[in-house]
């Protein structure tokens, strides 16, 4: 298994036998990849968008058979597949799985992520809490750059407290461009008290590539 896209729940290459349950009987297919939220089923003739489907699959790690319910969220036609080099088929968004099925599916995906460092890092980043750093004026932005970021420390007044040692994403808003820059940080100290005193003492981690950082402070558009 290997990871795929850069998404909140990254796809993992997973070849699972699935049986699509139709009015005409059971039809066998295979998946190409999977995530917490869905699967991509390989098919030269994908079903229409928003089509509700029922299918079952057996987890290779445990042998458990799962009954699944999903909706066709996107499709790749045979022509599109030839042009893009992708597999033809349909992306299925899972829902209403039931508690037991959902837990077993999540355990299966968790195991796949654990075996893949890149996907595991994406999942950990997606689960990381975020704190907002609102910069009201250009002069405050300059102080943030020249003082807080330069020394790698920031005291952030916020009612949203996270335990010491927690990795967080600092979402820094630009006062004029409206853009948001994400900076990796760690909670060093939690300061509780009155509303004016409550907050987090953070250690800021400078990225190895400072291109987005430089563009942000000069008000330029950030790279995608």
Tab-separated table of C-alpha atoms in Angstrom:
chain	number	residue	atom	x	y	z
A	1	UNK	CA	0.000	0.000	0.000
A	2	UNK	CA	1.109	3.564	-0.684
A	3	UNK	CA	-0.358	6.973	-0.172
A	4	UNK	CA	-1.926	9.159	-2.763
A	5	UNK	CA	-3.302	12.645	-2.590
A	6	UNK	CA	-2.658	15.467	-0.199
A	7	UNK	CA	-6.064	15.558	1.465
A	8	UNK	CA	-7.449	15.648	4.960
A	9	UNK	CA	-7.826	11.870	4.902
A	10	UNK	CA	-5.207	10.664	2.398
A	11	UNK	CA	-5.983	7.812	0.069
A	12	UNK	CA	-4.096	4.563	0.459
A	13	UNK	CA	-3.652	2.135	-2.414
A	14	UNK	CA	-5.841	-0.799	-1.417
A	15	UNK	CA	-6.969	-3.614	-3.688
A	16	UNK	CA	-10.091	-5.002	-2.029
A	17	UNK	CA	-12.598	-7.371	-3.597
A	18	UNK	CA	-16.033	-5.771	-3.401
A	19	UNK	CA	-19.431	-7.134	-4.341
A	20	UNK	CA	-21.857	-4.516	-5.586
A	21	UNK	CA	-25.420	-5.478	-4.696
A	22	UNK	CA	-27.779	-4.509	-7.535
A	23	UNK	CA	-31.355	-5.319	-8.529
A	24	UNK	CA	-29.887	-7.705	-11.115
A	25	UNK	CA	-27.752	-9.529	-8.569
A	26	UNK	CA	-24.222	-9.343	-7.186
A	27	UNK	CA	-21.512	-7.806	-9.388
A	28	UNK	CA	-17.806	-8.179	-8.441
A	29	UNK	CA	-15.396	-5.237	-8.556
A	30	UNK	CA	-12.079	-4.214	-7.028
A	31	UNK	CA	-11.041	-1.049	-5.272
A	32	UNK	CA	-8.005	0.982	-6.271
A	33	UNK	CA	-7.640	3.012	-3.086
A	34	UNK	CA	-9.378	3.762	0.190
A	35	UNK	CA	-9.569	6.297	3.010
A	36	UNK	CA	-11.630	6.849	6.140
A	37	UNK	CA	-14.359	8.483	4.066
A	38	UNK	CA	-14.526	6.340	0.965
A	39	UNK	CA	-13.156	4.017	-1.698
A	40	UNK	CA	-12.420	4.231	-5.401
A	41	UNK	CA	-13.928	1.286	-7.290
A	42	UNK	CA	-12.344	0.396	-10.631
A	43	UNK	CA	-14.924	0.198	-13.427
A	44	UNK	CA	-14.844	0.880	-17.168
A	45	UNK	CA	-18.503	1.880	-16.929
A	46	UNK	CA	-18.947	3.857	-13.683
A	47	UNK	CA	-22.391	4.456	-12.253
A	48	UNK	CA	-24.033	7.902	-12.427
A	49	UNK	CA	-23.109	10.602	-9.941
A	50	UNK	CA	-25.100	10.621	-6.677
A	51	UNK	CA	-26.158	7.017	-7.228
A	52	UNK	CA	-26.708	5.269	-3.891
A	53	UNK	CA	-25.024	1.868	-3.758
A	54	UNK	CA	-24.719	-1.047	-1.377
A	55	UNK	CA	-21.709	-3.330	-1.442
A	56	UNK	CA	-19.795	-5.705	0.763
A	57	UNK	CA	-16.112	-6.398	1.156
A	58	UNK	CA	-13.889	-8.599	3.280
A	59	UNK	CA	-11.003	-7.042	5.192
A	60	UNK	CA	-7.719	-8.832	4.426
A	61	UNK	CA	-6.295	-8.211	7.906
A	62	UNK	CA	-9.137	-9.835	9.855
A	63	UNK	CA	-11.328	-11.636	7.335
A	64	UNK	CA	-14.318	-9.626	8.557
A	65	UNK	CA	-17.036	-9.053	5.976
A	66	UNK	CA	-18.429	-5.529	6.006
A	67	UNK	CA	-21.701	-4.333	4.539
A	68	UNK	CA	-21.201	-0.819	3.184
A	69	UNK	CA	-23.452	1.978	1.989
A	70	UNK	CA	-22.185	4.809	-0.170
A	71	UNK	CA	-22.846	7.467	-2.763
A	72	UNK	CA	-21.077	7.914	-6.104
A	73	UNK	CA	-19.241	11.200	-5.457
A	74	UNK	CA	-17.080	11.412	-8.595
A	75	UNK	CA	-16.304	9.353	-11.673
A	76	UNK	CA	-13.434	8.812	-14.109
A	77	UNK	CA	-14.641	7.689	-17.526
A	78	UNK	CA	-12.631	5.356	-19.751
A	79	UNK	CA	-11.777	8.301	-22.046
A	80	UNK	CA	-10.638	10.462	-19.123
A	81	UNK	CA	-8.594	7.564	-17.780
A	82	UNK	CA	-6.746	7.182	-21.087
A	83	UNK	CA	-5.970	10.906	-21.217
A	84	UNK	CA	-4.832	11.232	-17.608
A	85	UNK	CA	-3.291	7.816	-16.978
A	86	UNK	CA	-5.680	7.191	-14.095
A	87	UNK	CA	-7.839	4.173	-13.435
A	88	UNK	CA	-11.418	4.409	-14.720
A	89	UNK	CA	-14.065	4.048	-12.072
A	90	UNK	CA	-16.015	5.798	-9.357
A	91	UNK	CA	-15.223	7.386	-6.038
A	92	UNK	CA	-17.652	6.260	-3.356
A	93	UNK	CA	-18.374	8.385	-0.297
A	94	UNK	CA	-19.236	6.123	2.635
A	95	UNK	CA	-21.967	6.966	5.126
A	96	UNK	CA	-24.450	5.430	7.570
A	97	UNK	CA	-22.140	2.487	8.202
A	98	UNK	CA	-23.273	1.748	11.719
A	99	UNK	CA	-21.006	1.915	14.747
A	100	UNK	CA	-19.481	-1.583	14.508
A	101	UNK	CA	-18.809	-1.420	10.763
A	102	UNK	CA	-17.418	2.109	11.027
A	103	UNK	CA	-15.021	1.083	13.810
A	104	UNK	CA	-13.736	-1.962	11.908
A	105	UNK	CA	-13.281	0.090	8.731
A	106	UNK	CA	-11.433	2.783	10.653
A	107	UNK	CA	-9.182	0.154	12.259
A	108	UNK	CA	-8.346	-1.194	8.791
A	109	UNK	CA	-7.473	2.269	7.459
A	110	UNK	CA	-5.504	3.072	10.633
A	111	UNK	CA	-3.343	-0.017	10.055
A	112	UNK	CA	-2.735	1.032	6.456
A	113	UNK	CA	-1.726	4.530	7.545
A	114	UNK	CA	0.606	3.161	10.218
A	115	UNK	CA	2.430	1.184	7.532
A	116	UNK	CA	2.932	4.315	5.423
A	117	UNK	CA	4.976	7.184	6.952
A	118	UNK	CA	3.858	9.795	4.408
A	119	UNK	CA	0.168	9.057	4.870
A	120	UNK	CA	0.592	8.842	8.645
A	121	UNK	CA	2.190	12.304	8.684
A	122	UNK	CA	-0.719	13.724	6.671
A	123	UNK	CA	-3.244	12.232	9.076
A	124	UNK	CA	-1.385	13.534	12.123
A	125	UNK	CA	-1.230	16.998	10.560
A	126	UNK	CA	-4.954	16.921	9.762
A	127	UNK	CA	-5.784	16.021	13.365
A	128	UNK	CA	-3.602	18.786	14.774
A	129	UNK	CA	-5.556	21.585	16.501
A	130	UNK	CA	-5.317	25.094	15.093
A	131	UNK	CA	-5.042	28.456	16.831
A	132	UNK	CA	-5.687	31.782	15.121
A	133	UNK	CA	-3.186	34.628	15.274
A	134	UNK	CA	-5.029	37.756	14.166
A	135	UNK	CA	-2.774	40.557	12.952
A	136	UNK	CA	-4.806	43.810	12.923
A	137	UNK	CA	-2.279	46.242	11.384
A	138	UNK	CA	0.920	46.235	9.290
A	139	UNK	CA	2.899	47.492	12.294
A	140	UNK	CA	1.775	44.512	14.374
A	141	UNK	CA	2.702	42.248	11.462
A	142	UNK	CA	6.196	43.734	11.414
A	143	UNK	CA	6.550	43.157	15.165
A	144	UNK	CA	5.398	39.564	14.736
A	145	UNK	CA	8.054	39.018	12.057
A	146	UNK	CA	10.934	40.905	13.682
A	147	UNK	CA	10.341	39.899	17.305
A	148	UNK	CA	8.078	36.879	17.807
A	149	UNK	CA	9.081	34.871	14.752
A	150	UNK	CA	12.737	35.880	15.007
A	151	UNK	CA	13.052	34.510	18.534
A	152	UNK	CA	10.698	31.614	17.834
A	153	UNK	CA	8.324	32.350	20.699
A	154	UNK	CA	4.861	33.844	20.976
A	155	UNK	CA	2.359	34.422	23.755
A	156	UNK	CA	-1.106	34.104	22.258
A	157	UNK	CA	-4.101	35.334	24.208
A	158	UNK	CA	-6.872	32.843	23.511
A	159	UNK	CA	-9.716	31.122	25.383
A	160	UNK	CA	-8.962	27.889	23.482
A	161	UNK	CA	-6.345	26.233	25.660
A	162	UNK	CA	-4.422	23.087	24.698
A	163	UNK	CA	-2.174	21.033	27.005
A	164	UNK	CA	1.546	21.733	27.164
A	165	UNK	CA	3.420	19.695	24.569
A	166	UNK	CA	0.579	19.795	22.023
A	167	UNK	CA	1.581	20.424	18.404
A	168	UNK	CA	-0.653	23.101	16.890
A	169	UNK	CA	-1.006	24.979	13.618
A	170	UNK	CA	-0.784	28.755	14.014
A	171	UNK	CA	-3.056	30.340	11.420
A	172	UNK	CA	-1.634	33.826	10.942
A	173	UNK	CA	-3.893	36.310	9.140
A	174	UNK	CA	-2.406	39.108	7.035
A	175	UNK	CA	-3.910	42.538	7.856
A	176	UNK	CA	-4.203	43.758	4.252
A	177	UNK	CA	-4.019	40.808	1.840
A	178	UNK	CA	-6.411	38.645	3.855
A	179	UNK	CA	-4.211	35.597	3.310
A	180	UNK	CA	-3.510	33.023	5.998
A	181	UNK	CA	-0.101	31.516	6.706
A	182	UNK	CA	0.206	28.268	8.675
A	183	UNK	CA	3.155	27.993	11.066
A	184	UNK	CA	4.011	24.832	12.977
A	185	UNK	CA	4.151	25.400	16.739
A	186	UNK	CA	4.249	23.632	20.097
A	187	UNK	CA	2.504	24.631	23.321
A	188	UNK	CA	5.212	25.275	25.931
A	189	UNK	CA	2.999	26.649	28.681
A	190	UNK	CA	-0.696	27.091	29.394
A	191	UNK	CA	-1.580	30.325	31.175
A	192	UNK	CA	-4.992	30.197	32.825
A	193	UNK	CA	-6.696	33.080	34.557
A	194	UNK	CA	-8.829	36.039	33.573
A	195	UNK	CA	-9.827	36.611	29.955
A	196	UNK	CA	-7.042	39.180	29.533
A	197	UNK	CA	-4.391	36.841	30.940
A	198	UNK	CA	-5.485	33.491	29.542
A	199	UNK	CA	-3.492	32.058	26.672
A	200	UNK	CA	-0.730	29.846	25.331
A	201	UNK	CA	3.015	30.315	25.283
A	202	UNK	CA	4.138	28.840	21.977
A	203	UNK	CA	7.399	27.789	20.365
A	204	UNK	CA	7.293	28.599	16.654
A	205	UNK	CA	9.089	26.371	14.160
A	206	UNK	CA	10.537	28.072	11.100
A	207	UNK	CA	10.018	26.093	7.877
A	208	UNK	CA	13.067	24.901	5.937
A	209	UNK	CA	11.666	26.542	2.810
A	210	UNK	CA	10.822	30.166	3.618
A	211	UNK	CA	9.340	31.015	0.206
A	212	UNK	CA	5.739	31.185	1.456
A	213	UNK	CA	6.888	33.047	4.555
A	214	UNK	CA	8.610	35.745	2.488
A	215	UNK	CA	5.659	36.052	0.111
A	216	UNK	CA	3.212	36.318	3.011
A	217	UNK	CA	5.004	39.207	4.701
A	218	UNK	CA	5.280	41.140	1.427
A	219	UNK	CA	1.579	40.618	0.700
A	220	UNK	CA	2.117	38.378	-2.329
A	221	UNK	CA	-0.060	35.396	-3.170
A	222	UNK	CA	1.078	32.167	-1.566
A	223	UNK	CA	2.045	29.180	-3.675
A	224	UNK	CA	-0.570	26.427	-3.909
